Amino acid sequence: GESVGLHLPTLSVQEGDNSIINCAYSNSASDYFIWYKQESGKGPQFIIDIRSNMDKRQGQRVTVLLNKTVKHLSLQIAATQPGDSAVYFCAEQETSGSRLTFGEGTQLTVNP
Amino acid sequence: GAGVSQSPSNKVTEKGKDVELRCDPISGHTALYWYRQSLGQGLEFLIYFQGNSAPDKSGLPSDRFSAERTGGSVSTLTIQRTQQEDSAVYLCASSLVRGPLGEQYFGPGTRLTVT
């Protein structure tokens, strides 16, 4: 069936480095992609989103890139901080649907 | 402002018992979603409510699971005859509008443990 998955389950970086978290999706009908951050014991928190008619979107210290040709999504975090340590999920949503389909998640650890 | 709230935060129950999980969405949000997150896993869609429309129940794993949304606000997820595989964190989310225009805001979840 359709799925959204992540290439790496864990990522460890040094404080101040840039982080890149990748995600592959298989549903060509997906129109909307979102990155969520989940800290231990909390619900997912919205970070940034991107529509399928875009290939790049920037927020504060974060950038999402979308490559529809290879069905690939990435989240770039600039100057990673210890507070960025969390599990990051990508999620996709079809144009006509309302449910979110989540990937497995990547555990980001930022070392001081 | 107030976010999505869920209660209880933790629930331990014996196998075979019924449980009810509650979600209070953000005021004014017309869409409400339930997801399940097993340990170390991603979120799995369960059910979706939008206004007065019939709910999308396509994610419910069995007929032991049901949900209601009363008055277009509070929702209750009920699991009957709980099994150990039902142990997970149950997350509720709400959004202002349905579809790709509606950012989903998540509550803190209810951690359910079936012994």
Coordinates of N, CA and C in Angstrom, one line a residue:
Chain A
G1 N 0.8 -1.2 0.0 CA 0.0 0.0 0.0 C 0.8 1.2 0.0
E2 N 0.2 2.4 0.0 CA 0.9 3.7 0.0 C 1.7 3.8 1.4
S3 N 2.8 4.4 1.4 CA 3.5 4.6 2.6 C 4.5 5.8 2.6
V4 N 4.8 6.2 3.7 CA 5.8 7.3 3.9 C 6.8 6.7 4.8
G5 N 8.1 6.8 4.4 CA 9.1 6.3 5.3 C 10.3 7.1 5.3
L6 N 11.2 6.8 6.3 CA 12.4 7.6 6.5 C 13.6 6.8 6.2
H7 N 14.7 7.4 5.7 CA 15.9 6.7 5.4 C 16.7 6.3 6.6
L8 N 16.8 7.2 7.6 CA 17.6 6.9 8.8 C 16.8 7.0 10.1
P9 N 16.9 6.0 10.9 CA 16.2 6.0 12.2 C 16.8 6.9 13.2
T10 N 18.1 7.2 13.2 CA 18.8 8.0 14.1 C 19.7 8.9 13.4
L11 N 19.9 10.1 14.0 CA 20.9 11.1 13.5 C 21.5 11.8 14.7
S12 N 22.8 11.8 14.8 CA 23.5 12.5 15.9 C 24.4 13.6 15.3
V13 N 24.3 14.8 15.8 CA 25.0 15.9 15.3 C 25.6 16.7 16.4
Q14 N 26.6 17.5 16.1 CA 27.2 18.4 17.1 C 26.4 19.7 17.1
E15 N 26.3 20.3 18.3 CA 25.7 21.6 18.4 C 26.3 22.6 17.4
G16 N 25.5 23.3 16.7 CA 26.0 24.3 15.8 C 26.0 23.8 14.4
D17 N 26.1 22.5 14.2 CA 26.1 21.9 12.8 C 24.7 22.0 12.2
N18 N 24.7 21.8 10.9 CA 23.4 21.7 10.2 C 22.9 20.3 10.2
S19 N 21.6 20.0 10.3 CA 21.1 18.7 10.3 C 20.2 18.5 9.0
I20 N 20.2 17.3 8.5 CA 19.3 17.0 7.4 C 18.6 15.7 7.7
I21 N 17.3 15.7 7.7 CA 16.5 14.5 7.9 C 15.7 14.3 6.6
N22 N 15.8 13.0 6.2 CA 15.2 12.7 4.9 C 14.0 11.8 5.0
C23 N 13.1 11.9 4.0 CA 11.9 11.1 4.0 C 11.6 10.7 2.6
A24 N 11.1 9.5 2.4 CA 10.6 9.1 1.0 C 9.1 8.8 1.2
Y25 N 8.4 9.1 0.1 CA 7.0 8.8 0.1 C 6.7 8.1 -1.2
S26 N 5.6 7.4 -1.2 CA 5.2 6.6 -2.4 C 3.9 7.0 -3.0
N27 N 3.1 7.8 -2.3 CA 1.8 8.2 -2.8 C 1.9 9.4 -3.7
S28 N 1.7 9.2 -5.0 CA 1.9 10.3 -6.0 C 0.7 11.2 -5.9
A29 N -0.4 10.8 -5.2 CA -1.5 11.7 -5.0 C -1.4 12.7 -3.9
S30 N -0.3 12.6 -3.1 CA 0.0 13.5 -2.0 C 0.1 14.9 -2.5
D31 N -0.6 15.8 -1.8 CA -0.6 17.2 -2.2 C 0.1 18.1 -1.1
Y32 N 0.2 17.5 0.1 CA 0.6 18.4 1.2 C 1.5 17.6 2.1
F33 N 2.7 18.2 2.5 CA 3.7 17.4 3.3 C 4.0 18.3 4.5
I34 N 4.2 17.6 5.6 CA 4.4 18.3 6.9 C 5.5 17.6 7.6
W35 N 6.3 18.4 8.3 CA 7.2 17.9 9.3 C 6.8 18.2 10.7
Y36 N 6.8 17.2 11.5 CA 6.4 17.4 12.9 C 7.7 17.0 13.8
K37 N 7.7 17.7 15.0 CA 8.7 17.4 16.0 C 8.0 16.8 17.2
Q38 N 8.5 15.7 17.7 CA 7.9 15.2 18.9 C 8.9 15.0 20.0
E39 N 8.8 15.7 21.1 CA 9.6 15.5 22.3 C 9.0 14.4 23.2
S40 N 9.8 13.9 24.0 CA 9.4 12.8 24.8 C 8.2 13.2 25.7
G41 N 7.2 12.3 25.6 CA 6.0 12.5 26.5 C 5.0 13.6 25.9
K42 N 5.3 14.1 24.7 CA 4.4 15.2 24.2 C 3.9 14.7 22.9
G43 N 2.8 15.4 22.4 CA 2.3 15.2 21.1 C 3.1 15.9 20.0
P44 N 3.0 15.5 18.8 CA 3.8 16.1 17.7 C 3.5 17.6 17.6
Q45 N 4.5 18.3 17.3 CA 4.4 19.7 17.1 C 4.7 20.1 15.7
F46 N 3.8 20.8 15.0 CA 4.0 21.3 13.7 C 5.3 22.1 13.5
I47 N 6.1 21.8 12.5 CA 7.3 22.6 12.3 C 7.2 23.4 11.0
I48 N 6.9 22.7 9.9 CA 6.8 23.4 8.6 C 6.1 22.5 7.6
D49 N 5.5 23.1 6.7 CA 4.8 22.3 5.7 C 5.1 22.8 4.3
I50 N 4.7 22.0 3.3 CA 5.0 22.4 1.9 C 3.9 21.8 1.0
R51 N 3.4 22.6 0.0 CA 2.5 22.0 -0.9 C 3.2 21.4 -2.1
S52 N 2.5 20.6 -2.8 CA 3.2 19.8 -3.9 C 3.5 20.7 -5.1
N53 N 3.0 21.9 -5.1 CA 3.3 22.8 -6.2 C 4.6 23.7 -5.9
M54 N 5.2 23.4 -4.8 CA 6.5 24.1 -4.4 C 7.6 23.0 -4.3
D55 N 8.8 23.5 -4.4 CA 10.0 22.6 -4.1 C 10.8 23.0 -3.0
K56 N 10.5 24.2 -2.4 CA 11.3 24.6 -1.3 C 10.5 25.6 -0.5
R57 N 10.7 25.5 0.8 CA 10.0 26.5 1.7 C 10.9 26.7 2.9
Q58 N 11.0 27.9 3.4 CA 11.9 28.2 4.5 C 11.1 28.8 5.7
G59 N 11.6 28.4 6.8 CA 11.0 28.9 8.1 C 12.2 29.5 8.9
Q60 N 11.9 29.6 10.2 CA 13.0 30.0 11.1 C 14.0 28.9 11.3
R61 N 15.2 28.9 10.8 CA 16.2 27.9 11.0 C 15.9 26.6 10.3
V62 N 14.7 26.5 9.7 CA 14.3 25.2 9.0 C 14.0 25.5 7.6
T63 N 14.3 24.5 6.8 CA 14.0 24.5 5.3 C 13.5 23.1 4.9
V64 N 12.4 23.1 4.2 CA 11.9 21.8 3.7 C 12.1 21.9 2.2
L65 N 12.6 20.7 1.7 CA 12.8 20.6 0.2 C 11.9 19.4 -0.2
L66 N 11.3 19.6 -1.4 CA 10.4 18.6 -2.0 C 10.9 18.2 -3.4
N67 N 11.2 17.0 -3.6 CA 11.5 16.5 -5.0 C 10.5 15.5 -5.4
K68 N 9.5 16.0 -6.2 CA 8.4 15.1 -6.6 C 8.8 14.1 -7.6
T69 N 9.9 14.4 -8.3 CA 10.4 13.4 -9.3 C 10.8 12.1 -8.7
V70 N 11.5 12.2 -7.6 CA 11.9 11.0 -6.9 C 11.1 10.7 -5.6
K71 N 10.1 11.5 -5.4 CA 9.2 11.4 -4.2 C 10.0 11.4 -2.9
H72 N 10.7 12.5 -2.7 CA 11.7 12.7 -1.6 C 11.4 14.0 -0.9
L73 N 11.5 14.0 0.4 CA 11.3 15.2 1.2 C 12.4 15.3 2.2
S74 N 12.9 16.5 2.5 CA 13.9 16.6 3.5 C 13.7 17.8 4.4
L75 N 14.2 17.7 5.6 CA 14.1 18.8 6.5 C 15.5 19.2 6.9
Q76 N 15.8 20.5 6.7 CA 17.1 21.0 7.0 C 17.0 21.9 8.2
I77 N 17.8 21.6 9.3 CA 17.8 22.5 10.4 C 19.2 23.2 10.5
A78 N 19.2 24.5 10.5 CA 20.4 25.2 10.6 C 20.9 25.4 12.0
A79 N 22.2 25.4 12.2 CA 22.7 25.7 13.5 C 22.0 24.9 14.6
T80 N 22.0 23.6 14.5 CA 21.2 22.8 15.4 C 21.6 23.0 16.9
Q81 N 20.6 23.1 17.7 CA 20.7 23.3 19.1 C 20.3 22.1 19.9
P82 N 20.7 22.0 21.2 CA 20.3 20.9 22.0 C 18.8 20.8 22.1
G83 N 18.1 21.9 22.1 CA 16.6 21.9 22.2 C 16.0 21.3 20.9
D84 N 16.8 21.1 19.9 CA 16.2 20.4 18.7 C 16.2 18.9 18.8
S85 N 16.8 18.4 19.9 CA 16.8 17.0 20.1 C 15.4 16.5 20.3
A86 N 14.9 15.6 19.4 CA 13.6 15.1 19.4 C 13.4 14.0 18.3
V87 N 12.3 13.5 18.2 CA 11.9 12.6 17.0 C 11.2 13.5 16.0
Y88 N 11.7 13.3 14.8 CA 11.1 14.1 13.7 C 10.3 13.2 12.7
F89 N 9.1 13.5 12.5 CA 8.2 12.8 11.6 C 7.9 13.6 10.3
C90 N 7.9 12.9 9.2 CA 7.3 13.5 8.0 C 5.9 12.9 7.9
A91 N 5.0 13.7 7.3 CA 3.7 13.2 7.1 C 3.2 13.7 5.8
E92 N 2.3 13.0 5.1 CA 1.7 13.4 3.9 C 0.2 13.4 3.9
Q93 N -0.4 14.2 3.1 CA -1.9 14.2 3.0 C -2.3 14.3 1.6
E94 N -3.3 13.5 1.2 CA -3.8 13.6 -0.2 C -4.6 14.8 -0.4
T95 N -4.7 15.2 -1.6 CA -5.5 16.3 -2.0 C -7.0 16.2 -1.5
S96 N -7.5 15.0 -1.7 CA -8.9 14.8 -1.4 C -9.2 14.3 0.0
G97 N -8.2 13.9 0.7 CA -8.4 13.2 2.0 C -8.0 14.2 3.1
S98 N -8.2 13.7 4.3 CA -7.9 14.5 5.5 C -7.0 13.8 6.5
R99 N -6.8 12.6 6.4 CA -5.9 11.9 7.3 C -4.5 12.2 7.0
L100 N -3.6 12.2 8.0 CA -2.2 12.3 7.8 C -1.6 10.9 7.8
T101 N -0.7 10.6 6.9 CA 0.0 9.3 6.9 C 1.5 9.7 7.3
F102 N 1.9 9.1 8.4 CA 3.2 9.4 9.0 C 4.2 8.4 8.6
G103 N 5.5 8.9 8.6 CA 6.6 8.0 8.5 C 7.0 7.5 9.8
E104 N 8.1 6.7 9.9 CA 8.4 6.0 11.1 C 9.1 7.0 12.1
G105 N 9.7 8.0 11.7 CA 10.4 9.0 12.6 C 11.9 8.8 12.6
T106 N 12.6 9.9 12.8 CA 14.0 9.9 13.0 C 14.4 10.6 14.3
Q107 N 15.1 9.9 15.1 CA 15.6 10.4 16.4 C 16.8 11.3 16.2
L108 N 16.7 12.6 16.4 CA 17.8 13.5 16.3 C 18.3 13.8 17.7
T109 N 19.6 13.6 17.8 CA 20.3 13.9 19.1 C 21.4 14.9 18.8
V110 N 21.4 16.0 19.6 CA 22.3 17.1 19.4 C 23.3 17.1 20.6
N111 N 24.5 16.9 20.3 CA 25.6 16.8 21.3 C 26.2 18.1 21.5
P112 N 26.3 18.5 22.8 CA 26.8 19.9 23.1 C 28.3 19.9 22.9
Chain B
G1 N -3.0 30.5 24.0 CA -4.3 30.1 24.2 C -4.4 28.6 24.5
A2 N -5.5 28.1 24.9 CA -5.6 26.6 25.2 C -5.4 25.8 24.0
G3 N -4.7 24.7 24.2 CA -4.5 23.8 23.1 C -5.4 22.6 23.2
V4 N -5.1 21.5 22.5 CA -5.9 20.3 22.6 C -5.6 19.6 23.9
S5 N -6.6 19.2 24.6 CA -6.3 18.5 25.9 C -6.9 17.1 25.8
Q6 N -6.3 16.2 26.5 CA -6.7 14.8 26.6 C -6.7 14.3 28.0
S7 N -7.6 13.4 28.3 CA -7.6 12.8 29.6 C -8.1 11.4 29.5
P8 N -7.6 10.5 30.4 CA -6.5 10.8 31.3 C -5.2 10.8 30.6
S9 N -4.1 11.2 31.3 CA -2.8 11.2 30.6 C -2.3 9.8 30.6
N10 N -2.6 9.0 31.6 CA -2.2 7.7 31.7 C -3.3 6.8 32.1
K11 N -3.4 5.6 31.5 CA -4.5 4.7 31.9 C -3.9 3.3 31.9
V12 N -4.0 2.6 33.0 CA -3.7 1.2 33.1 C -4.9 0.4 33.3
T13 N -5.2 -0.6 32.5 CA -6.4 -1.4 32.6 C -6.1 -2.9 32.4
E14 N -6.9 -3.7 32.9 CA -6.8 -5.1 32.7 C -7.3 -5.6 31.4
K15 N -6.7 -6.6 30.9 CA -7.2 -7.2 29.6 C -8.7 -7.6 29.8
G16 N -9.5 -7.2 28.7 CA -10.9 -7.5 28.8 C -11.8 -6.4 29.2
K17 N -11.2 -5.4 29.9 CA -12.0 -4.3 30.4 C -12.2 -3.2 29.2
D18 N -13.2 -2.4 29.4 CA -13.4 -1.3 28.5 C -12.8 0.0 29.0
V19 N -12.3 0.8 28.0 CA -11.8 2.1 28.4 C -12.3 3.2 27.6
E20 N -12.4 4.4 28.1 CA -12.8 5.6 27.4 C -11.7 6.7 27.5
L21 N -11.4 7.2 26.4 CA -10.4 8.3 26.3 C -11.1 9.5 25.8
R22 N -10.7 10.6 26.4 CA -11.4 11.9 26.1 C -10.5 12.9 25.4
C23 N -11.0 13.6 24.5 CA -10.3 14.7 23.8 C -11.1 16.0 23.8
D24 N -10.5 17.1 24.2 CA -11.1 18.4 24.1 C -10.3 19.2 23.0
P25 N -10.9 19.4 21.9 CA -10.2 20.1 20.8 C -10.1 21.6 21.1
I26 N -9.3 22.2 20.2 CA -9.3 23.7 20.3 C -10.6 24.3 19.9
S27 N -11.0 25.3 20.7 CA -12.4 25.9 20.5 C -12.5 26.4 19.1
G28 N -13.5 26.0 18.4 CA -13.8 26.5 17.0 C -13.2 25.6 15.9
H29 N -12.4 24.7 16.3 CA -11.9 23.7 15.3 C -13.0 22.8 14.9
T30 N -13.2 22.6 13.6 CA -14.3 21.8 13.2 C -13.9 20.4 12.9
A31 N -12.6 20.1 12.7 CA -12.1 18.8 12.4 C -11.4 18.2 13.6
L32 N -11.6 16.9 13.9 CA -11.0 16.2 15.0 C -10.5 14.9 14.5
Y33 N -9.3 14.5 14.9 CA -8.7 13.3 14.5 C -8.2 12.5 15.7
W34 N -8.3 11.2 15.6 CA -7.6 10.3 16.6 C -6.5 9.5 15.8
Y35 N -5.4 9.4 16.5 CA -4.3 8.6 16.0 C -3.8 7.7 17.1
R36 N -3.1 6.6 16.7 CA -2.5 5.8 17.7 C -1.0 5.7 17.4
Q37 N -0.2 5.7 18.5 CA 1.3 5.6 18.3 C 1.8 4.5 19.3
S38 N 2.2 3.4 18.6 CA 2.8 2.3 19.4 C 4.3 2.7 19.7
L39 N 4.9 2.0 20.7 CA 6.2 2.4 21.2 C 7.2 2.5 20.0
G40 N 7.9 3.6 19.9 CA 8.9 3.8 18.9 C 8.4 3.8 17.4
Q41 N 7.1 3.9 17.3 CA 6.5 3.9 15.9 C 6.0 5.3 15.5
G42 N 5.6 5.4 14.3 CA 4.9 6.5 13.8 C 3.5 6.5 14.2
L43 N 2.7 7.5 13.8 CA 1.3 7.6 14.1 C 0.5 6.9 13.1
E44 N -0.5 6.2 13.6 CA -1.5 5.5 12.8 C -2.8 6.1 12.9
F45 N -3.4 6.5 11.8 CA -4.7 7.1 11.8 C -5.8 6.2 12.2
L46 N -6.7 6.7 13.0 CA -7.8 5.8 13.5 C -9.2 6.3 12.9
I47 N -9.5 7.6 13.2 CA -10.8 8.1 12.9 C -10.8 9.6 12.7
Y48 N -11.7 10.2 12.0 CA -11.7 11.6 11.7 C -13.1 12.1 11.7
F49 N -13.4 13.2 12.3 CA -14.7 13.9 12.4 C -14.6 15.3 11.7
Q50 N -15.5 15.6 10.9 CA -15.6 17.0 10.3 C -17.0 17.5 10.4
G51 N -17.2 18.4 11.3 CA -18.5 19.1 11.4 C -19.6 18.0 11.6
N52 N -20.7 18.1 10.9 CA -21.8 17.2 11.0 C -21.7 16.0 10.0
S53 N -20.6 15.9 9.3 CA -20.5 14.9 8.3 C -20.3 13.5 9.0
A54 N -20.6 12.4 8.3 CA -20.3 11.1 8.8 C -18.8 11.0 9.0
P55 N -18.4 10.4 10.2 CA -17.0 10.3 10.4 C -16.3 9.3 9.5
D56 N -15.0 9.5 9.2 CA -14.2 8.6 8.5 C -13.6 7.6 9.5
K57 N -14.2 6.4 9.5 CA -13.8 5.4 10.5 C -12.8 4.3 9.9
S58 N -12.3 4.6 8.7 CA -11.5 3.6 8.0 C -10.3 3.2 8.6
G59 N -9.8 3.9 9.6 CA -8.5 3.5 10.3 C -8.7 2.7 11.6
L60 N -10.0 2.5 12.0 CA -10.2 1.7 13.2 C -9.8 0.3 13.0
P61 N -9.0 -0.3 13.9 CA -8.4 -1.6 13.6 C -9.4 -2.7 13.8
S62 N -10.4 -2.5 14.6 CA -11.4 -3.6 14.8 C -12.7 -3.0 15.3
D63 N -13.8 -3.8 15.4 CA -15.0 -3.3 15.9 C -15.1 -3.1 17.4
R64 N -14.0 -3.4 18.0 CA -13.9 -3.1 19.5 C -13.6 -1.6 19.7
F65 N -13.2 -0.9 18.6 CA -12.9 0.5 18.7 C -14.1 1.3 18.2
S66 N -14.4 2.4 18.9 CA -15.5 3.3 18.4 C -15.2 4.7 18.9
A67 N -15.8 5.7 18.3 CA -15.6 7.1 18.8 C -16.8 7.9 18.5
E68 N -17.0 8.8 19.4 CA -18.1 9.8 19.3 C -17.6 11.2 19.4
R69 N -18.3 12.1 18.8 CA -18.0 13.5 19.0 C -19.4 14.2 19.2
T70 N -19.5 14.7 20.5 CA -20.8 15.2 20.9 C -20.8 16.8 20.7
G71 N -21.8 17.3 20.1 CA -22.0 18.7 19.9 C -20.9 19.3 19.1
G72 N -20.2 18.6 18.3 CA -19.2 19.1 17.5 C -18.0 19.5 18.2
S73 N -17.8 19.1 19.5 CA -16.7 19.5 20.3 C -15.9 18.3 20.9
V74 N -16.2 18.0 22.1 CA -15.5 16.9 22.8 C -15.7 15.5 22.1
S75 N -14.7 14.8 22.1 CA -14.7 13.4 21.5 C -14.3 12.4 22.5
T76 N -14.9 11.2 22.4 CA -14.5 10.1 23.3 C -14.2 8.9 22.4
L77 N -13.0 8.3 22.6 CA -12.6 7.1 21.9 C -12.8 5.9 22.9
T78 N -13.6 4.9 22.5 CA -13.9 3.8 23.4 C -13.3 2.6 22.8
I79 N -12.6 1.8 23.7 CA -12.0 0.5 23.3 C -12.7 -0.5 24.2
Q80 N -13.4 -1.4 23.6 CA -14.1 -2.5 24.4 C -13.2 -3.7 24.4
R81 N -13.3 -4.5 25.5 CA -12.6 -5.7 25.7 C -11.1 -5.6 25.3
T82 N -10.5 -4.7 26.0 CA -9.1 -4.3 25.6 C -8.2 -5.6 25.6
Q83 N -7.2 -5.5 24.6 CA -6.2 -6.5 24.5 C -4.9 -5.9 24.7
Q84 N -3.9 -6.7 24.9 CA -2.5 -6.2 25.2 C -2.0 -5.4 24.0
E85 N -2.3 -5.8 22.8 CA -1.9 -5.1 21.6 C -2.5 -3.7 21.5
D86 N -3.5 -3.4 22.3 CA -4.1 -2.1 22.3 C -3.2 -1.1 23.0
S87 N -2.2 -1.6 23.8 CA -1.3 -0.7 24.5 C -0.6 0.2 23.5
A88 N -0.7 1.5 23.8 CA -0.1 2.5 22.9 C -0.4 3.9 23.5
V89 N 0.1 4.9 22.8 CA -0.3 6.3 23.1 C -1.4 6.7 22.1
Y90 N -2.5 7.2 22.6 CA -3.6 7.6 21.7 C -3.6 9.1 21.7
L91 N -3.4 9.6 20.5 CA -3.3 11.1 20.3 C -4.5 11.6 19.6
C92 N -4.9 12.8 20.0 CA -6.0 13.5 19.4 C -5.5 14.8 18.8
A93 N -6.0 15.2 17.6 CA -5.6 16.4 17.0 C -6.9 17.1 16.5
S94 N -6.8 18.4 16.4 CA -7.9 19.2 15.8 C -7.3 20.2 14.8
S95 N -8.2 20.5 13.8 CA -7.8 21.5 12.9 C -9.0 22.4 12.5
L96 N -8.7 23.6 12.0 CA -9.7 24.6 11.7 C -10.6 24.2 10.5
V97 N -9.9 23.7 9.5 CA -10.6 23.3 8.3 C -10.1 21.9 7.9
R98 N -10.9 21.2 7.1 CA -10.4 19.9 6.7 C -9.5 20.0 5.5
G99 N -8.8 18.9 5.2 CA -8.0 18.8 4.0 C -6.7 19.5 4.1
P100 N -6.0 19.8 3.1 CA -4.6 20.2 3.1 C -4.5 21.7 3.6
L101 N -5.5 22.4 3.8 CA -5.4 23.7 4.3 C -5.4 23.8 5.9
G102 N -5.6 22.6 6.5 CA -5.8 22.7 7.9 C -4.7 22.0 8.7
E103 N -3.9 22.9 9.4 CA -2.8 22.4 10.2 C -3.4 21.6 11.4
Q104 N -2.9 20.5 11.7 CA -3.5 19.7 12.8 C -2.6 19.9 14.0
Y105 N -3.3 20.3 15.1 CA -2.7 20.5 16.4 C -3.0 19.3 17.3
F106 N -1.9 18.8 17.9 CA -2.0 17.6 18.6 C -2.1 17.9 20.1
G107 N -2.8 17.0 20.8 CA -2.8 17.0 22.3 C -1.6 16.2 22.8
P108 N -1.5 16.1 24.1 CA -0.3 15.4 24.7 C -0.4 13.9 24.6
G109 N -1.7 13.4 24.4 CA -1.9 11.9 24.3 C -2.3 11.3 25.6
T110 N -2.9 10.1 25.5 CA -3.2 9.2 26.6 C -2.4 8.0 26.4
R111 N -1.6 7.7 27.4 CA -0.8 6.4 27.4 C -1.6 5.3 28.0
L112 N -2.0 4.4 27.1 CA -2.8 3.2 27.6 C -2.0 2.0 27.7
T113 N -2.0 1.4 28.9 CA -1.3 0.1 29.1 C -2.3 -0.9 29.5
V114 N -2.4 -2.0 28.8 CA -3.3 -3.1 29.0 C -2.4 -4.3 29.6
T115 N -2.8 -4.6 30.8 CA -2.0 -5.7 31.5 C -2.7 -7.1 31.4

